[in-house]
Short mmCIF file of C-alpha atoms in Angstrom, two decimals:
data_model
loop_
_atom_site.label_atom_id
_atom_site.label_comp_id
_atom_site.label_asym_id
_atom_site.label_seq_id
_atom_site.Cartn_x
_atom_site.Cartn_y
_atom_site.Cartn_z
CA MET A 1 91.19 53.20 90.21
CA ILE A 2 91.65 56.60 88.62
CA LEU A 3 90.88 59.46 90.90
CA ASN A 4 88.23 61.92 89.80
CA PRO A 5 90.09 65.24 89.95
CA PHE A 6 86.88 67.22 90.08
CA GLU A 7 86.04 65.76 93.47
CA THR A 8 89.07 67.41 95.09
CA ASP A 9 88.96 70.68 97.01
CA ALA A 10 90.86 72.37 94.18
CA PHE A 11 87.65 72.46 92.14
CA SER A 12 85.23 73.46 94.88
CA MET A 13 83.19 76.67 94.69
CA VAL A 14 85.45 78.34 97.24
CA SER A 15 88.65 77.42 95.40
CA LEU A 16 87.35 78.36 91.96
CA THR A 17 85.92 81.64 93.22
CA GLN A 18 89.25 82.46 94.86
CA SER A 19 91.08 81.58 91.66
CA ILE A 20 88.93 83.70 89.39
CA ASN A 21 89.29 86.66 91.74
CA ILE A 22 93.12 86.52 91.67
CA LEU A 23 93.52 86.02 87.92
CA PRO A 24 95.31 88.93 86.22
CA ASN A 25 92.93 91.85 85.86
CA MET A 26 92.00 92.84 82.31
CA TYR A 27 90.18 95.97 83.42
CA GLY A 28 89.90 98.99 81.21
CA ARG A 29 90.90 102.51 82.10
CA CYS A 30 88.37 102.89 84.92
CA GLY A 31 89.93 99.93 86.67
CA GLU A 32 93.47 101.19 86.13
CA LEU A 33 92.58 104.53 87.71
CA ASN A 34 90.70 102.79 90.54
CA LEU A 35 87.93 105.25 89.82
CA PHE A 36 85.21 102.92 91.11
CA PRO A 37 86.62 101.19 94.22
CA PRO A 38 84.82 97.94 95.15
CA LYS A 39 82.34 97.59 98.01
CA GLY A 40 80.69 94.27 98.87
CA ILE A 41 77.15 94.19 100.24
CA PRO A 42 75.23 91.21 101.70
CA SER A 43 72.02 91.75 99.70
CA ARG A 44 70.76 92.16 96.14
CA THR A 45 69.62 95.72 96.73
CA VAL A 46 71.62 98.78 97.71
CA LEU A 47 70.20 101.90 99.35
CA ILE A 48 71.76 105.28 98.67
CA GLU A 49 70.90 107.99 101.16
CA GLU A 50 71.02 111.64 100.17
CA GLN A 51 71.32 114.45 102.70
CA ASN A 52 70.86 117.96 101.45
CA GLY A 53 72.60 119.55 104.39
CA VAL A 54 73.11 123.29 104.18
CA LEU A 55 76.27 124.97 105.51
CA ASN A 56 75.47 128.24 107.28
CA LEU A 57 77.77 130.91 108.69
CA LEU A 58 77.61 130.83 112.47
CA PRO A 59 77.37 134.21 114.24
CA SER A 60 79.48 134.95 117.29
CA LYS A 61 77.74 135.00 120.69
CA PRO A 62 78.62 136.39 124.13
CA LEU A 63 80.33 133.98 126.50
CA GLY A 64 77.81 131.77 128.26
CA SER A 65 75.02 132.29 125.73
CA PRO A 66 73.34 129.29 124.04
CA GLY A 67 74.68 128.15 120.69
CA THR A 68 72.88 128.46 117.38
CA MET A 69 70.41 125.60 116.88
CA GLY A 70 71.07 123.36 113.92
CA SER A 71 68.28 122.09 111.69
CA ALA A 72 68.09 118.46 110.63
CA PRO A 73 69.10 118.01 106.98
CA LYS A 74 66.56 116.61 104.54
CA ARG A 75 67.17 112.96 103.82
CA LYS A 76 66.12 110.93 100.82
CA VAL A 77 66.73 107.21 100.29
CA ARG A 78 66.88 105.58 96.85
CA SER A 79 66.90 101.86 96.17
CA PHE A 80 68.88 100.19 93.37
CA GLN A 81 68.75 96.55 92.31
CA VAL A 82 72.19 95.09 91.56
CA PRO A 83 72.40 93.49 88.07
CA HIS A 84 73.05 89.75 87.84
CA ILE A 85 75.47 88.72 85.07
CA PRO A 86 75.96 84.93 84.70
CA HIS A 87 78.21 83.31 82.10
CA ASP A 88 78.60 79.56 81.42
CA ASP A 89 81.02 77.38 79.48
CA THR A 90 81.79 73.69 79.03
CA ILE A 91 84.97 71.62 79.14
CA LEU A 92 84.59 68.40 77.16
CA PRO A 93 86.82 65.30 77.34
CA GLU A 94 88.52 66.14 74.02
CA ASP A 95 89.69 69.41 75.56
CA TYR A 96 92.14 67.52 77.75
CA ALA A 97 92.35 64.03 76.18
CA GLY A 98 95.94 63.07 75.46
CA VAL A 99 97.35 65.78 77.70
CA ARG A 100 97.81 63.38 80.62
CA ALA A 101 99.54 60.03 80.75
CA PHE A 102 97.15 57.07 80.47
CA GLY A 103 96.18 55.64 83.85
CA SER A 104 97.96 58.38 85.79
CA GLU A 105 96.38 59.65 88.97
CA ASN A 106 98.35 62.90 88.76
CA GLN A 107 95.80 64.71 86.59
CA LEU A 108 95.16 67.69 88.89
CA GLN A 109 97.91 69.95 87.53
CA THR A 110 96.95 69.47 83.88
CA LEU A 111 93.26 69.99 84.49
CA SER A 112 93.98 72.97 86.69
CA VAL A 113 95.72 74.64 83.77
CA ILE A 114 92.79 73.96 81.46
CA VAL A 115 90.24 75.19 83.98
CA ASN A 116 92.33 78.25 84.77
CA GLU A 117 92.67 79.17 81.09
CA ARG A 118 88.93 78.84 80.59
CA LEU A 119 88.24 80.89 83.71
CA GLN A 120 90.54 83.61 82.37
CA GLN A 121 88.58 83.75 79.11
CA MET A 122 85.31 83.97 81.01
CA LYS A 123 86.70 86.58 83.38
CA ASN A 124 87.83 88.73 80.44
CA LYS A 125 84.22 88.93 79.28
CA HIS A 126 83.10 89.96 82.77
CA ASP A 127 85.84 92.59 82.84
CA ILE A 128 84.90 94.28 79.58
CA THR A 129 81.25 94.18 80.67
CA LEU A 130 82.22 95.85 83.96
CA GLU A 131 84.15 98.56 82.12
CA TYR A 132 81.11 99.13 79.91
CA LEU A 133 78.87 99.50 82.97
CA ARG A 134 81.36 101.81 84.70
CA MET A 135 81.56 104.04 81.64
CA GLY A 136 77.76 104.08 81.64
CA ALA A 137 77.83 105.30 85.23
CA LEU A 138 80.30 108.03 84.19
CA LYS A 139 77.84 109.12 81.50
CA GLY A 140 74.95 108.89 83.98
CA LEU A 141 73.21 106.27 81.86
CA ILE A 142 73.87 102.65 82.85
CA ILE A 143 72.87 100.42 79.93
CA ASP A 144 72.69 96.63 79.99
CA GLY A 145 75.14 94.50 78.02
CA ASP A 146 72.55 94.08 75.27
CA GLY A 147 73.34 97.68 74.32
CA SER A 148 69.76 98.94 74.51
CA THR A 149 68.10 98.21 77.86
CA VAL A 150 68.52 101.12 80.27
CA LEU A 151 69.23 99.81 83.76
CA TYR A 152 69.41 103.21 85.45
CA ASN A 153 69.31 106.82 84.30
CA LEU A 154 71.11 108.43 87.23
CA PHE A 155 69.95 111.93 86.33
CA THR A 156 66.33 110.78 86.40
CA GLU A 157 66.89 108.78 89.60
CA PHE A 158 68.37 111.79 91.40
CA GLY A 159 66.04 114.32 89.80
CA ILE A 160 68.67 116.53 88.18
CA LYS A 161 69.54 117.70 84.68
CA GLN A 162 72.93 116.89 83.26
CA LYS A 163 75.31 119.74 82.65
CA THR A 164 76.38 119.99 78.99
CA VAL A 165 79.09 122.36 77.77
CA ASP A 166 79.29 123.11 74.04
CA PHE A 167 82.94 123.85 73.26
CA LEU A 168 82.21 125.14 69.73
CA LEU A 169 85.55 123.86 68.51
CA GLY A 170 84.62 124.67 64.92
CA THR A 171 84.80 128.40 65.73
CA ASP A 172 88.34 129.79 65.77
CA THR A 173 87.49 132.56 68.23
CA THR A 174 85.97 130.29 70.88
CA ASP A 175 87.49 130.81 74.31
CA VAL A 176 88.30 127.15 74.96
CA ARG A 177 90.00 127.92 78.28
CA GLY A 178 86.83 129.73 79.35
CA LYS A 179 84.81 126.62 78.45
CA CYS A 180 87.16 124.58 80.64
CA MET A 181 86.56 127.01 83.51
CA GLU A 182 82.81 126.51 83.05
CA VAL A 183 83.28 122.76 83.48
CA LEU A 184 85.53 123.17 86.53
CA ARG A 185 83.26 125.65 88.28
CA HIS A 186 80.20 123.49 87.74
CA ILE A 187 81.95 120.47 89.28
CA GLU A 188 83.31 122.53 92.18
CA ASP A 189 79.87 124.00 92.90
CA ASN A 190 78.29 120.53 93.01
CA LEU A 191 80.81 118.67 95.16
CA MET A 192 78.37 119.03 98.09
CA GLY A 193 80.98 118.38 100.76
CA GLU A 194 82.97 115.90 98.66
CA THR A 195 86.67 116.35 97.93
CA MET A 196 88.62 115.93 94.72
CA THR A 197 92.20 116.09 93.49
CA GLY A 198 91.47 117.24 89.95
CA VAL A 199 89.26 116.85 86.90
CA ARG A 200 89.83 114.37 84.08
CA ALA A 201 87.96 114.01 80.81
CA PHE A 202 87.65 110.84 78.73
CA VAL A 203 87.60 112.08 75.16
CA SER A 204 86.62 110.54 71.83
CA GLY A 205 89.21 110.65 69.07
CA GLU A 206 87.18 113.20 67.13
CA PHE A 207 86.87 115.58 70.08
CA PHE A 208 90.56 115.17 70.95
CA ASP A 209 91.68 116.07 67.42
CA ASN A 210 89.35 119.08 67.26
CA LEU A 211 90.48 120.26 70.70
CA THR A 212 94.21 119.99 70.04
CA SER A 213 93.91 121.64 66.62
CA HIS A 214 91.92 124.65 67.86
CA PRO A 215 93.84 127.93 67.42
CA THR A 216 93.67 128.79 71.13
CA VAL A 217 95.02 125.36 72.10
CA THR A 218 97.61 124.54 69.45
CA ALA A 219 100.50 126.42 71.07
CA ALA A 220 100.03 124.74 74.46
CA TYR A 221 99.50 121.36 72.80
CA ALA A 222 102.59 121.71 70.59
CA ASN A 223 104.80 122.38 73.62
CA TYR A 224 103.25 119.49 75.52
CA ALA A 225 103.56 117.13 72.54
CA LEU A 226 107.22 118.07 72.08
CA ALA A 227 107.98 117.32 75.72
CA GLN A 228 106.14 113.99 75.56
CA ASN A 229 107.87 112.94 72.35
CA MET A 230 111.25 113.63 73.93
CA LEU A 231 110.25 111.37 76.82
CA GLY A 232 108.82 108.74 74.50
CA GLY A 233 105.25 109.06 75.85
CA ASP A 234 101.88 108.87 74.12
CA ILE A 235 100.40 112.38 74.00
CA ARG A 236 96.88 110.96 73.92
CA LYS A 237 97.27 109.49 77.41
CA GLY A 238 96.82 112.84 79.05
CA PHE A 239 97.01 116.42 77.83
CA SER A 240 96.48 119.06 80.51
CA PHE A 241 94.75 122.24 79.39
CA GLY A 242 92.46 124.66 81.19
CA GLY A 243 92.76 122.75 84.47
CA ILE A 244 91.43 119.52 82.91
CA LEU A 245 93.41 116.41 82.00
CA TRP A 246 92.16 115.42 78.55
CA GLU A 247 92.67 111.74 77.76
CA GLU A 248 91.64 110.00 74.57
CA TYR A 249 89.56 106.94 75.40
CA ARG A 250 89.00 104.33 72.68
CA GLY A 251 87.22 101.60 74.64
CA GLN A 252 84.57 99.66 72.76
CA ALA A 253 82.94 96.23 72.78
CA SER A 254 80.40 94.18 70.85
CA ASP A 255 77.10 92.94 72.23
CA ALA A 256 75.58 89.50 71.59
CA SER A 257 74.24 90.63 68.20
CA GLY A 258 77.68 91.75 67.05
CA THR A 259 76.92 95.48 67.27
CA THR A 260 79.94 97.49 68.42
CA HIS A 261 79.36 100.13 71.10
CA ARG A 262 81.84 102.94 71.73
CA PHE A 263 82.11 103.75 75.41
CA VAL A 264 82.58 107.45 74.68
CA PRO A 265 80.23 108.72 71.92
CA ALA A 266 81.86 110.09 68.79
CA GLY A 267 82.65 113.79 69.01
CA GLU A 268 82.05 113.98 72.77
CA ALA A 269 83.91 113.91 76.08
CA ILE A 270 83.00 113.07 79.68
CA ALA A 271 84.46 115.26 82.43
CA PHE A 272 84.47 114.01 86.03
CA PRO A 273 86.31 114.62 89.32
CA GLU A 274 89.18 112.42 90.49
CA GLY A 275 90.31 111.64 94.02
CA THR A 276 86.81 111.64 95.49
CA GLN A 277 85.96 109.66 98.62
CA ASN A 278 82.38 108.46 98.23
CA THR A 279 81.15 109.62 94.83
CA PHE A 280 82.13 106.55 92.79
CA GLN A 281 81.86 102.92 93.86
CA THR A 282 81.37 99.50 92.34
CA ILE A 283 78.86 97.68 94.51
CA TYR A 284 79.01 93.88 94.48
CA ALA A 285 76.13 91.69 95.61
CA PRO A 286 76.59 88.03 96.64
CA ALA A 287 75.99 85.19 94.20
CA ASP A 288 72.68 83.35 94.16
CA PHE A 289 74.17 80.27 95.82
CA VAL A 290 73.01 78.73 99.08
CA GLU A 291 76.48 79.08 100.59
CA THR A 292 76.76 82.81 99.73
CA VAL A 293 73.49 84.02 101.25
CA ASN A 294 74.07 87.01 103.58
CA THR A 295 77.79 87.13 102.76
CA LEU A 296 79.56 90.20 101.36
CA GLY A 297 79.60 90.22 97.59
CA LYS A 298 82.77 89.44 95.66
CA PRO A 299 83.67 90.67 92.17
CA TYR A 300 83.44 87.17 90.66
CA TYR A 301 82.11 83.72 91.48
CA ALA A 302 82.81 80.38 89.81
CA LYS A 303 81.48 76.85 90.14
CA LEU A 304 82.08 73.55 88.37
CA LYS A 305 79.66 70.68 87.80
CA ILE A 306 80.33 67.21 86.28
CA ARG A 307 78.07 66.50 83.30
CA ASP A 308 75.86 63.40 83.11
CA PHE A 309 77.79 60.16 82.58
CA ASP A 310 81.02 62.06 83.27
CA ARG A 311 81.05 63.45 79.74
CA GLY A 312 82.79 66.70 80.67
CA VAL A 313 82.18 69.51 83.08
CA ASP A 314 80.12 72.69 83.06
CA LEU A 315 81.71 75.92 84.30
CA HIS A 316 79.53 78.63 85.75
CA THR A 317 80.76 82.13 86.50
CA GLN A 318 78.85 85.17 87.60
CA SER A 319 79.35 88.73 88.68
CA ASN A 320 76.83 90.98 90.37
CA PRO A 321 78.19 94.53 89.95
CA LEU A 322 76.54 97.93 90.09
CA PRO A 323 78.92 100.82 89.30
CA MET A 324 77.39 103.87 90.93
CA CYS A 325 77.92 107.61 90.89
CA ALA A 326 76.22 109.01 93.98
CA ARG A 327 76.62 112.60 92.72
CA PRO A 328 75.67 112.59 89.02
CA ALA A 329 75.64 116.40 89.01
CA LEU A 330 79.44 116.11 88.89
CA LEU A 331 79.35 114.42 85.47
CA VAL A 332 79.69 116.96 82.67
CA ARG A 333 79.03 116.15 79.04
CA CYS A 334 81.32 118.01 76.68
CA LYS A 335 80.55 118.29 72.97
CA SER A 336 81.12 120.52 69.98
CA SER A 337 78.10 121.39 67.87
CA ASN A 338 80.21 122.67 64.97
#
């Protein structure tokens, strides 16, 4: 009797979910920078509470006198539904026929390799989708993987207007450093008690070329480029000017219809703070399985089911992520109108 390898614990929901979560990450730049650290929640909805606390200077008082009374800050709670992103695939008998020895019961290792390879392919699609959603959160506009459906406009949700700085890079006399200061001061003024270690900007290729070729920037860029070339580095990975680290970002992906979407719009840049504590998060909800109800969400889930008449297996993966920026006022759109 040949053992059915799919009835072993190695192919259970727990084992497959653990495997897909430890496969090599294929994250984009947001993942590499750990800009959106993960946070699991036990429900499909996340509540974000806003407190507009005001810091006041406290006057001195004589010894023994009562202290200044504090006023309760205004609180506002917003609810967000976590997107559900399932992805399925099938492994048919011809995918592993001939790989094992006939009549052998030691099929687990071979099938594990096949399943693991397929899980990696499926996980890669979840990863690029997650990067797309995270970049949407950085722009303040989270758009579904179809490329058109708006999941959340964070500026509308939080009732604020996005800050846009026109760098006018087509004008030779533009004070580009002054434009950088405008970006920095806006972010610093809107930290609202948050901390940061610096400001980074993801830049389109067009904006990067116009920035580095501007007369007020060329000297600083030439010195930086020379130093990087001597060290063998890529100058597009980070050019510091005006207190901002400018990094060319070329991420893009195609939707189901084959339309390619650039994560940073042509001719634009997205400036944001780094090193924050609570501003950016990726919220994960649990899968819609019986065994995962009321458990903390994981980045990925996977399950396997034998097809009718044992004619292959169906693989199901899903992720339930919501990248969130709790302070969208910190997201600055940079452009050049000429």
